[in-house]
Coordinates of C-alpha atoms and ligand atoms in Angstrom, one line a residue:
M1 CA -9.0 29.6 -3.3
A2 CA -9.7 25.9 -2.8
L3 CA -13.2 26.3 -1.5
N4 CA -15.8 27.4 -4.0
E5 CA -16.7 30.9 -2.8
E6 CA -19.8 31.0 -5.0
Y7 CA -21.0 27.8 -3.4
I8 CA -20.5 29.2 0.1
R9 CA -22.3 32.5 -0.8
Q10 CA -25.2 30.4 -2.1
I11 CA -25.6 28.3 1.0
I12 CA -25.3 31.4 3.2
T13 CA -28.2 33.0 1.2
E14 CA -30.3 29.9 1.3
T15 CA -29.7 29.4 5.0
I16 CA -30.5 32.9 5.9
K17 CA -33.8 32.4 4.0
R18 CA -34.4 29.2 5.8
L19 CA -33.7 30.8 9.1
D20 CA -36.3 33.4 8.6
L21 CA -38.9 32.1 11.0
G22 CA -41.6 34.5 10.1
D23 CA -43.3 37.2 12.1
G24 CA -44.4 35.0 15.0
G25 CA -41.1 33.3 15.6
S26 CA -38.5 35.7 14.4
A27 CA -35.8 36.6 16.9
A28 CA -36.8 40.3 16.8
A29 CA -40.4 39.5 17.7
L30 CA -39.4 37.8 21.0
Q31 CA -39.5 39.7 24.2
F32 CA -36.2 41.3 25.2
V33 CA -35.1 40.3 28.7
P34 CA -32.8 42.9 30.2
S35 CA -29.6 41.1 31.2
N36 CA -26.1 41.8 32.5
R37 CA -24.2 42.2 29.2
N38 CA -20.9 41.4 30.9
G39 CA -22.1 38.2 32.5
W40 CA -20.0 35.8 30.4
L41 CA -16.4 36.7 31.2
F42 CA -15.1 36.0 34.8
D43 CA -11.9 36.3 36.8
D44 CA -12.8 33.2 38.7
P45 CA -13.7 30.0 36.7
N46 CA -16.0 29.1 39.6
D47 CA -18.1 32.2 38.8
A48 CA -18.1 31.3 35.1
I49 CA -19.6 27.9 36.0
A50 CA -22.2 29.4 38.4
A51 CA -23.3 32.0 35.8
A52 CA -23.7 29.2 33.1
K53 CA -25.7 27.1 35.6
A54 CA -28.1 30.0 36.3
A55 CA -28.5 30.7 32.6
Q56 CA -29.2 27.0 31.9
E57 CA -31.9 27.0 34.5
I58 CA -33.6 29.8 32.6
L59 CA -33.1 28.1 29.2
K60 CA -34.7 24.9 30.6
K61 CA -37.9 26.7 31.2
E62 CA -38.1 28.2 27.7
T63 CA -40.0 26.7 24.8
L64 CA -38.3 24.9 21.9
E65 CA -39.5 27.6 19.6
K66 CA -37.6 30.2 21.6
R67 CA -34.5 28.0 21.7
G68 CA -34.7 27.8 17.9
A69 CA -34.9 31.6 17.8
L70 CA -31.8 32.0 20.0
I71 CA -29.9 29.6 17.6
A72 CA -31.1 31.6 14.6
A73 CA -29.8 34.8 16.2
M74 CA -26.4 33.1 17.0
R75 CA -26.1 31.9 13.4
N76 CA -26.7 35.4 12.1
A77 CA -24.3 37.0 14.5
A78 CA -21.6 34.5 13.6
L79 CA -22.2 35.1 9.9
E80 CA -22.1 38.9 10.4
N81 CA -18.8 38.6 12.3
A82 CA -17.2 35.7 10.4
K83 CA -14.6 38.0 8.8
Y84 CA -13.8 39.8 12.1
L85 CA -13.4 36.6 14.0
A86 CA -11.3 35.0 11.3
A87 CA -9.0 38.0 11.3
L88 CA -8.7 37.9 15.1
A89 CA -8.0 34.1 15.0
H90 CA -5.3 34.7 12.5
E91 CA -3.8 37.5 14.5
D92 CA -3.8 35.5 17.7
T93 CA -2.3 32.3 16.4
G94 CA -0.6 33.2 13.1
Y95 CA -2.1 30.0 11.7
G96 CA -3.5 29.6 8.2
S97 CA -5.3 32.0 6.0
V98 CA -7.9 34.6 6.9
V99 CA -10.0 33.8 3.8
Q100 CA -10.2 30.2 4.7
K101 CA -10.9 30.9 8.3
I102 CA -13.8 33.0 7.2
A103 CA -15.2 30.0 5.3
K104 CA -14.8 27.8 8.4
N105 CA -16.7 30.3 10.5
Q106 CA -19.4 30.5 7.9
L107 CA -19.5 26.8 7.6
A108 CA -20.0 26.4 11.4
A109 CA -22.7 29.1 11.4
I110 CA -24.6 27.6 8.6
K111 CA -24.2 23.8 8.7
T112 CA -24.1 23.1 12.4
P113 CA -27.6 21.5 13.1
G114 CA -29.9 23.3 15.5
I115 CA -33.0 22.1 17.4
E116 CA -34.1 20.2 14.3
D117 CA -31.4 17.6 15.2
L118 CA -33.4 16.5 18.2
H119 CA -35.8 13.7 17.4
P120 CA -37.8 12.2 20.2
V121 CA -38.8 8.6 19.7
A122 CA -42.3 7.3 20.6
F123 CA -43.6 3.8 21.2
S124 CA -47.3 3.3 21.4
G125 CA -49.4 0.2 21.8
D126 CA -51.9 -1.6 24.0
L127 CA -49.9 -0.7 27.1
G128 CA -49.8 3.0 26.5
L129 CA -47.3 5.4 25.2
T130 CA -43.6 5.6 25.9
L131 CA -41.6 8.7 24.8
V132 CA -37.9 8.8 24.7
E133 CA -36.8 12.5 24.9
M134 CA -33.5 14.1 24.4
A135 CA -32.8 16.1 27.5
P136 CA -29.9 18.4 28.2
Y137 CA -27.0 17.5 30.5
G138 CA -26.9 20.9 32.2
V139 CA -23.6 22.8 32.1
I140 CA -20.9 21.5 29.7
G141 CA -17.2 22.2 30.1
A142 CA -15.7 22.6 26.6
I143 CA -12.0 22.8 26.0
T144 CA -11.2 24.3 22.6
P145 CA -8.2 24.2 20.3
S146 CA -5.9 26.9 18.8
T147 CA -6.3 25.5 15.3
N148 CA -10.0 26.4 14.6
P149 CA -10.6 28.6 17.6
T150 CA -13.6 30.7 16.6
A151 CA -15.2 28.1 14.3
T152 CA -15.1 25.6 17.2
V153 CA -16.7 28.1 19.6
I154 CA -19.5 28.8 17.0
N155 CA -20.0 25.2 16.3
N156 CA -20.0 24.0 19.9
S157 CA -22.2 26.8 21.1
I158 CA -24.9 26.2 18.5
S159 CA -24.9 22.4 19.1
M160 CA -24.8 22.6 22.9
I161 CA -27.4 25.3 23.3
A162 CA -29.7 23.7 20.7
A163 CA -29.6 20.7 23.0
G164 CA -30.6 22.9 26.0
N165 CA -27.3 23.1 27.7
A166 CA -25.1 26.0 28.8
V167 CA -21.3 25.8 28.2
V168 CA -18.2 27.0 30.0
F169 CA -15.4 27.3 27.5
N170 CA -11.7 27.0 28.3
P171 CA -10.1 28.1 25.1
H172 CA -6.5 27.6 24.1
P173 CA -4.5 30.4 25.7
V174 CA -2.9 31.2 22.3
A175 CA -6.3 31.9 20.8
K176 CA -7.8 33.6 23.9
R177 CA -8.8 36.9 22.4
A178 CA -10.5 35.5 19.3
S179 CA -12.3 32.8 21.2
Q180 CA -13.5 35.3 23.8
E181 CA -14.8 37.6 21.1
A182 CA -16.7 34.8 19.6
I183 CA -18.2 34.0 23.0
R184 CA -19.1 37.7 23.6
I185 CA -20.7 38.0 20.1
L186 CA -22.8 34.9 20.6
N187 CA -23.9 35.9 24.1
E188 CA -25.0 39.3 22.8
A189 CA -27.0 37.6 20.0
V190 CA -28.7 35.3 22.6
V191 CA -29.5 38.3 24.8
S192 CA -30.8 40.4 21.9
A193 CA -33.1 37.5 21.0
G194 CA -34.5 37.4 24.5
G195 CA -32.3 34.7 26.1
P196 CA -30.3 34.9 29.3
T197 CA -26.7 36.1 29.5
G198 CA -24.3 33.4 30.4
L199 CA -25.3 30.5 28.3
M200 CA -21.7 30.6 27.1
T201 CA -19.2 31.7 29.7
T202 CA -15.4 31.6 30.1
P203 CA -12.6 32.5 32.4
K204 CA -10.7 35.7 31.7
E205 CA -7.4 33.9 31.7
P206 CA -7.9 30.4 30.4
T207 CA -4.9 28.2 31.5
L208 CA -4.2 24.5 32.1
D209 CA -5.3 25.2 35.7
S210 CA -8.6 26.7 34.8
G211 CA -9.1 23.8 32.4
K212 CA -8.4 21.3 35.3
F213 CA -10.8 23.3 37.6
I214 CA -13.6 23.1 35.0
M215 CA -13.0 19.4 34.4
E216 CA -13.2 18.6 38.1
H217 CA -16.1 20.9 39.1
P218 CA -19.2 19.0 40.3
D219 CA -21.6 21.3 38.4
I220 CA -20.0 20.3 35.1
M221 CA -22.1 17.4 33.9
L222 CA -20.3 16.7 30.6
L223 CA -16.8 17.4 29.2
V224 CA -16.2 18.1 25.5
V225 CA -12.6 18.3 24.6
T226 CA -11.2 19.2 21.2
G227 CA -7.5 18.9 21.0
G228 CA -4.4 16.8 21.0
E229 CA -3.5 13.6 22.8
A230 CA -2.5 15.2 26.2
V231 CA -5.8 17.0 26.8
V232 CA -7.9 14.0 25.6
S233 CA -6.0 11.8 28.1
V234 CA -6.5 14.2 31.0
A235 CA -10.2 14.6 30.3
M236 CA -10.8 10.8 29.9
K237 CA -9.2 10.2 33.3
S238 CA -11.5 12.8 34.9
G239 CA -14.1 10.3 35.9
K240 CA -16.8 12.4 34.1
K241 CA -18.7 11.6 31.0
C242 CA -16.5 12.9 28.2
I243 CA -16.8 13.5 24.5
A244 CA -13.3 13.6 23.1
A245 CA -12.3 14.9 19.7
G246 CA -8.7 13.9 19.5
P247 CA -5.8 14.1 17.1
G248 CA -5.5 12.5 13.7
N249 CA -2.9 11.8 11.0
P250 CA -5.0 11.2 7.9
P251 CA -3.3 9.2 5.2
V252 CA -4.2 9.3 1.5
I253 CA -4.0 6.2 -0.6
V254 CA -3.7 6.6 -4.4
D255 CA -3.9 3.4 -6.4
E256 CA -3.2 2.8 -10.1
T257 CA -6.8 3.2 -11.1
A258 CA -7.1 6.8 -9.7
E259 CA -8.0 9.7 -11.9
I260 CA -4.7 11.4 -11.4
I261 CA -5.4 15.0 -12.4
R262 CA -8.4 15.2 -10.1
S263 CA -6.6 13.3 -7.3
A264 CA -3.7 15.7 -7.4
K265 CA -6.0 18.7 -7.2
D266 CA -8.0 17.3 -4.4
I267 CA -5.0 16.3 -2.4
V268 CA -3.4 19.7 -2.7
D269 CA -6.6 21.6 -2.0
G270 CA -7.2 19.5 1.1
A271 CA -3.6 19.5 2.4
S272 CA -3.0 23.2 1.9
Y273 CA -6.4 24.3 3.3
D274 CA -5.8 26.7 6.2
N275 CA -2.1 25.6 6.0
N276 CA -3.1 22.1 7.1
V277 CA -4.3 22.9 10.6
L278 CA -7.6 21.0 10.1
C279 CA -7.4 17.7 11.9
V280 CA -9.0 16.0 8.8
S281 CA -6.4 17.4 6.4
E282 CA -4.3 15.1 4.3
K283 CA -1.1 14.5 6.3
E284 CA 0.8 11.9 4.2
V285 CA 0.3 10.1 0.8
F286 CA 0.9 6.5 -0.1
A287 CA 0.9 6.2 -3.9
V288 CA 1.6 3.2 -6.0
D289 CA 4.7 3.3 -8.1
A290 CA 2.7 3.0 -11.4
V291 CA 1.2 6.5 -10.8
F292 CA 3.6 8.1 -8.3
D293 CA 5.6 10.3 -10.7
R294 CA 2.5 11.4 -12.6
L295 CA 0.7 12.3 -9.4
T296 CA 3.8 14.3 -8.2
N297 CA 4.0 16.2 -11.5
E298 CA 0.3 17.0 -11.4
M299 CA 0.7 18.2 -7.8
L300 CA 3.5 20.5 -8.9
G301 CA 1.1 22.0 -11.4
Q302 CA -1.3 22.6 -8.5
G303 CA 1.1 24.9 -6.6
C304 CA 3.3 22.5 -4.8
F305 CA 7.1 22.8 -4.4
K306 CA 9.0 19.5 -4.2
V307 CA 12.0 19.3 -1.9
T308 CA 14.7 16.6 -2.1
G309 CA 17.9 15.4 -0.4
E310 CA 19.6 17.9 1.9
D311 CA 16.6 20.3 1.7
I312 CA 14.4 17.7 3.3
N313 CA 16.9 17.5 6.2
K314 CA 16.9 21.3 6.5
I315 CA 13.1 21.4 7.0
V316 CA 13.3 18.5 9.4
A317 CA 15.9 20.4 11.5
A318 CA 13.7 23.5 11.5
V319 CA 10.2 22.1 12.2
F320 CA 11.0 19.4 14.7
T321 CA 12.9 19.1 17.9
Q322 CA 14.2 15.7 18.9
K323 CA 14.4 14.2 22.3
D324 CA 15.5 10.6 22.9
G325 CA 14.8 9.8 19.3
I326 CA 11.3 11.2 19.5
Y327 CA 10.3 14.0 17.1
M328 CA 8.3 16.9 18.5
V329 CA 6.7 19.5 16.3
N330 CA 8.2 23.0 16.8
R331 CA 5.0 25.1 17.2
K332 CA 6.6 28.1 15.6
Y333 CA 5.9 26.4 12.2
V334 CA 2.3 25.1 12.9
G335 CA -0.1 26.5 10.4
R336 CA 2.5 28.8 8.7
D337 CA 2.7 29.4 5.0
A338 CA 4.8 27.0 3.0
T339 CA 7.0 29.9 1.9
Y340 CA 7.7 30.8 5.6
I341 CA 8.7 27.3 6.4
L342 CA 11.0 27.2 3.3
D343 CA 12.5 30.6 4.1
E344 CA 13.1 29.7 7.7
S345 CA 14.6 26.3 6.8
G346 CA 17.0 28.0 4.4
V347 CA 15.6 26.2 1.3
S348 CA 15.5 28.2 -1.9
Y349 CA 12.4 27.9 -4.1
I350 CA 10.6 29.7 -6.9
G351 CA 7.1 31.2 -7.0
K352 CA 4.7 31.1 -4.1
P353 CA 4.0 27.5 -3.4
R354 CA 1.0 26.6 -1.2
L355 CA 2.3 23.1 -0.2
V356 CA 5.7 21.5 0.2
I357 CA 6.0 17.9 -0.9
A358 CA 8.8 15.4 -0.4
E359 CA 9.3 11.8 -1.4
V360 CA 10.3 10.1 1.8
D361 CA 10.5 6.7 3.5
K362 CA 7.4 5.4 5.2
N363 CA 9.1 5.9 8.6
H364 CA 10.0 9.5 8.0
P365 CA 8.6 12.1 10.5
F366 CA 6.8 13.8 7.6
V367 CA 4.7 10.7 7.5
Q368 CA 4.4 9.5 11.0
I369 CA 4.0 12.8 12.9
E370 CA 0.9 15.0 12.9
M371 CA 2.6 18.2 11.8
L372 CA -0.3 20.6 11.2
M373 CA 1.6 22.5 8.5
P374 CA 1.7 22.5 4.7
V375 CA 4.5 19.9 4.4
L376 CA 3.3 16.6 2.9
G377 CA 5.4 13.4 3.0
M378 CA 4.8 11.2 -0.1
V379 CA 5.7 7.5 0.1
R380 CA 6.2 5.3 -3.0
V381 CA 4.6 1.8 -2.6
Y382 CA 4.5 -1.1 -4.9
S383 CA 0.9 -2.4 -4.5
F384 CA -2.5 -1.4 -3.2
D385 CA -2.0 -3.9 -0.3
E386 CA 1.2 -2.2 0.7
A387 CA -0.4 1.3 0.5
L388 CA -3.3 0.1 2.7
E389 CA -1.0 -1.6 5.3
E390 CA 1.2 1.5 5.6
A391 CA -1.7 3.9 5.7
F392 CA -3.2 1.9 8.5
K393 CA 0.0 2.1 10.5
A394 CA 0.5 5.8 9.9
E395 CA -3.0 6.6 11.2
H396 CA -1.8 5.2 14.5
G397 CA -5.2 3.8 15.5
N398 CA -6.7 7.3 16.0
R399 CA -9.6 6.2 13.8
H400 CA -10.0 9.8 12.8
S401 CA -9.9 10.3 9.0
A402 CA -8.5 8.7 5.8
I403 CA -8.8 9.4 2.1
I404 CA -8.6 7.2 -1.0
H405 CA -8.3 8.1 -4.7
S406 CA -9.3 5.1 -6.8
T407 CA -11.9 3.9 -9.3
N408 CA -11.7 0.3 -8.1
I409 CA -14.7 -0.3 -5.9
H410 CA -13.1 -3.3 -4.3
N411 CA -10.1 -1.3 -3.2
M412 CA -12.3 1.5 -1.9
S413 CA -14.4 -0.9 0.2
R414 CA -11.3 -2.8 1.5
A415 CA -9.7 0.5 2.5
A416 CA -12.8 1.8 4.2
E417 CA -13.2 -1.4 6.2
K418 CA -9.6 -1.7 7.2
M419 CA -9.0 2.0 8.1
D420 CA -12.3 2.0 10.1
T421 CA -11.9 5.8 10.6
T422 CA -14.6 8.2 11.7
I423 CA -14.4 10.0 8.3
F424 CA -13.4 8.2 5.1
V425 CA -13.4 10.2 1.9
K426 CA -13.4 8.6 -1.5
N427 CA -12.2 10.7 -4.4
G428 CA -12.5 14.1 -2.8
P429 CA -10.6 16.6 -0.7
S430 CA -10.5 15.8 3.0
Y431 CA -12.7 18.7 4.0
S432 CA -15.6 17.4 2.0
G433 CA -15.8 14.9 5.0
L434 CA -16.6 17.9 7.2
G435 CA -19.5 19.0 5.1
F436 CA -17.3 21.6 3.4
N437 CA -18.3 21.4 -0.2
G438 CA -19.6 17.9 0.8
E439 CA -22.9 16.5 1.9
G440 CA -23.9 16.2 5.5
H441 CA -23.8 18.5 8.5
A442 CA -20.6 20.2 9.7
T443 CA -18.8 20.1 13.0
L444 CA -15.4 21.2 14.2
T445 CA -15.5 18.6 17.0
I446 CA -15.1 15.1 15.6
A447 CA -15.4 12.7 18.5
T448 CA -12.9 10.0 17.6
P449 CA -11.8 8.0 20.7
T450 CA -15.2 8.2 22.4
G451 CA -17.1 7.3 19.2
E452 CA -19.8 10.0 18.8
G453 CA -18.3 10.9 15.4
L454 CA -19.3 14.3 13.9
T455 CA -20.9 15.8 16.9
S456 CA -24.2 17.7 16.7
A457 CA -26.9 18.8 19.1
K458 CA -28.1 15.2 19.8
S459 CA -24.5 14.3 20.9
F460 CA -25.0 16.6 23.8
T461 CA -28.3 15.2 25.1
R462 CA -29.3 12.6 27.6
S463 CA -31.9 10.0 26.8
R464 CA -34.9 10.3 29.1
R465 CA -37.9 7.9 29.0
C466 CA -41.4 9.1 29.9
V467 CA -44.1 6.4 30.1
V468 CA -47.9 6.8 30.1
H469 CA -49.3 3.5 31.1
G470 CA -52.5 2.6 29.2
D471 CA -53.7 -0.8 30.3
F472 CA -57.1 0.2 31.7
R473 CA -58.0 -3.5 32.4
I474 CA -56.1 -3.3 35.7
V475 CA -58.3 -1.5 38.2
Ligands
NAD501 P1 -3.8 21.2 22.1 O1 -4.0 19.8 22.6 O2 -2.5 21.9 22.3 O3 -4.8 22.2 22.9 C1 -6.2 21.9 22.9 C2 -6.8 22.4 24.1 O4 -6.4 21.6 25.2 C3 -6.4 23.8 24.5 O5 -7.5 24.5 25.1 C4 -5.3 23.6 25.5 O6 -5.2 24.7 26.4 C5 -5.8 22.4 26.2 N1 -4.8 21.5 26.9 C6 -3.7 21.1 26.3 N2 -3.0 20.2 27.1 C7 -3.8 20.2 28.2 C8 -3.7 19.5 29.5 N3 -2.6 18.7 29.7 N4 -4.6 19.7 30.4 C9 -5.7 20.5 30.2 N5 -5.9 21.1 29.0 C10 -4.9 21.0 28.1 O7 -4.2 21.3 20.6 P2 -4.1 22.4 19.5 O8 -2.7 22.5 19.1 O9 -4.8 23.6 20.0 O10 -5.0 21.7 18.4 C11 -4.5 20.8 17.5 C12 -4.8 19.4 18.0 O11 -6.2 19.2 18.2 C13 -4.4 18.4 16.9 O12 -3.9 17.2 17.5 C14 -5.7 18.2 16.2 O13 -5.7 16.9 15.5 C15 -6.6 18.2 17.3 N6 -8.0 18.5 16.9 C16 -8.9 17.6 16.8 C17 -10.2 17.9 16.3 C18 -11.3 16.9 16.2 O14 -12.4 17.2 15.9 N7 -11.0 15.6 16.4 C19 -10.5 19.2 15.9 C20 -9.5 20.2 16.0 C21 -8.2 19.8 16.5

């Protein structure tokens, strides 16, 4: 497995230790408030919003210590159910790998910051004291994707509730059952730690219409959408404050100074992770001619299968539909195993490859389209400048993620500056930019077009200034 399991186990153990708040503050020590255990799933989205609003009113009156205890209980429940939720997500969508989905759930449970992310700012001086606090919005409408369904629910719930909000989820219909189970489990954890039911609610049948209803409802104070171009564009036109985590098409640049063995491993680990459904995953490679063949050979040694000629066309015919010269991804192949894609395309292969690679032209759909499947276009370029220029174009101005493999500090800096992406990884797999085997907190909602970046509790707060005037000379 690409992700170091020992490392994950270690951070889980350490986090559980860290989350032990001691006798006075532990979740179990808090008073249990009897609550309607079914108050999170509603036929009518209007009722889901009303219940979340009522729950948020209760949360608002609670202490921060209690909010912290609710978050601790949610983390523990998410960890305990990480396997179950991963299996459900896999069953619902057919995407990726159960093992790697478990790691994503664990990552969200452990590395999503809680109340410690909220830092009030104080100014004090001759004229008194001014405090800038981070206050909740109220009820958030969150639209979640099919690609990381349960990890996104865990991550969004922890961040949004740590910030003092309630949230109404409208999950992707394809991942309805897994997402609703995550919402149920987190609600039960909150209730068992003495919190109100309904801090996370959802309609029984999430649809585009229920999503639209939530987006337009006057009691929804903030929209948080994680998904593709269409939903981001709808949400941004809603007239509401919106935090949008949109699509990406992360390019990889490999220059002549790169450590090729390590680069090959990192690229294959990142691009094959959960069958490439992560929005940060390597989606195409621009490698300079001087190292291109060596890189390709090393990638073959890392479990890739290289397709050429007619076999490339067979895969294109299977995984895309074309309308007016525009390529659209055939969702049947999103997140599927490389072997499934090869089989269905009628391409023969040997072994059990985890990633398909193909040397193609820079304009090929394997390069230009966000495919979300383990098929990686590789483009041969003749200079670092050309690699950077083409990588910039292939990213399509999403300002999402990009990766470079190089030991030339000048090239690394130039690429970071030109790409100007929310995540820029140097000499590592893409997922290290998510805090997966990398430093920094984790999120599954990377707010790209609206600029909040890797969201955390503080992203879901309003700034509120409270002033104590202290000039006693004026009487
Ligand atoms: P999707 O856009 O098909 O669906 C995402 C959500 O939006 C779902 O809940 C869906 O029901 C809803 N939706 C879609 N069209 C809508 C519309 N017109 N009106 C209202 N709601 C609508 O995306 P997906 O296939 O589930 O996820 C993959 C996409 O999401 C990729 O483009 C990926 O890059 C992106 N993504 C981005 C991030 C990030 O953090 N930036 C994280 C995960 C996924």
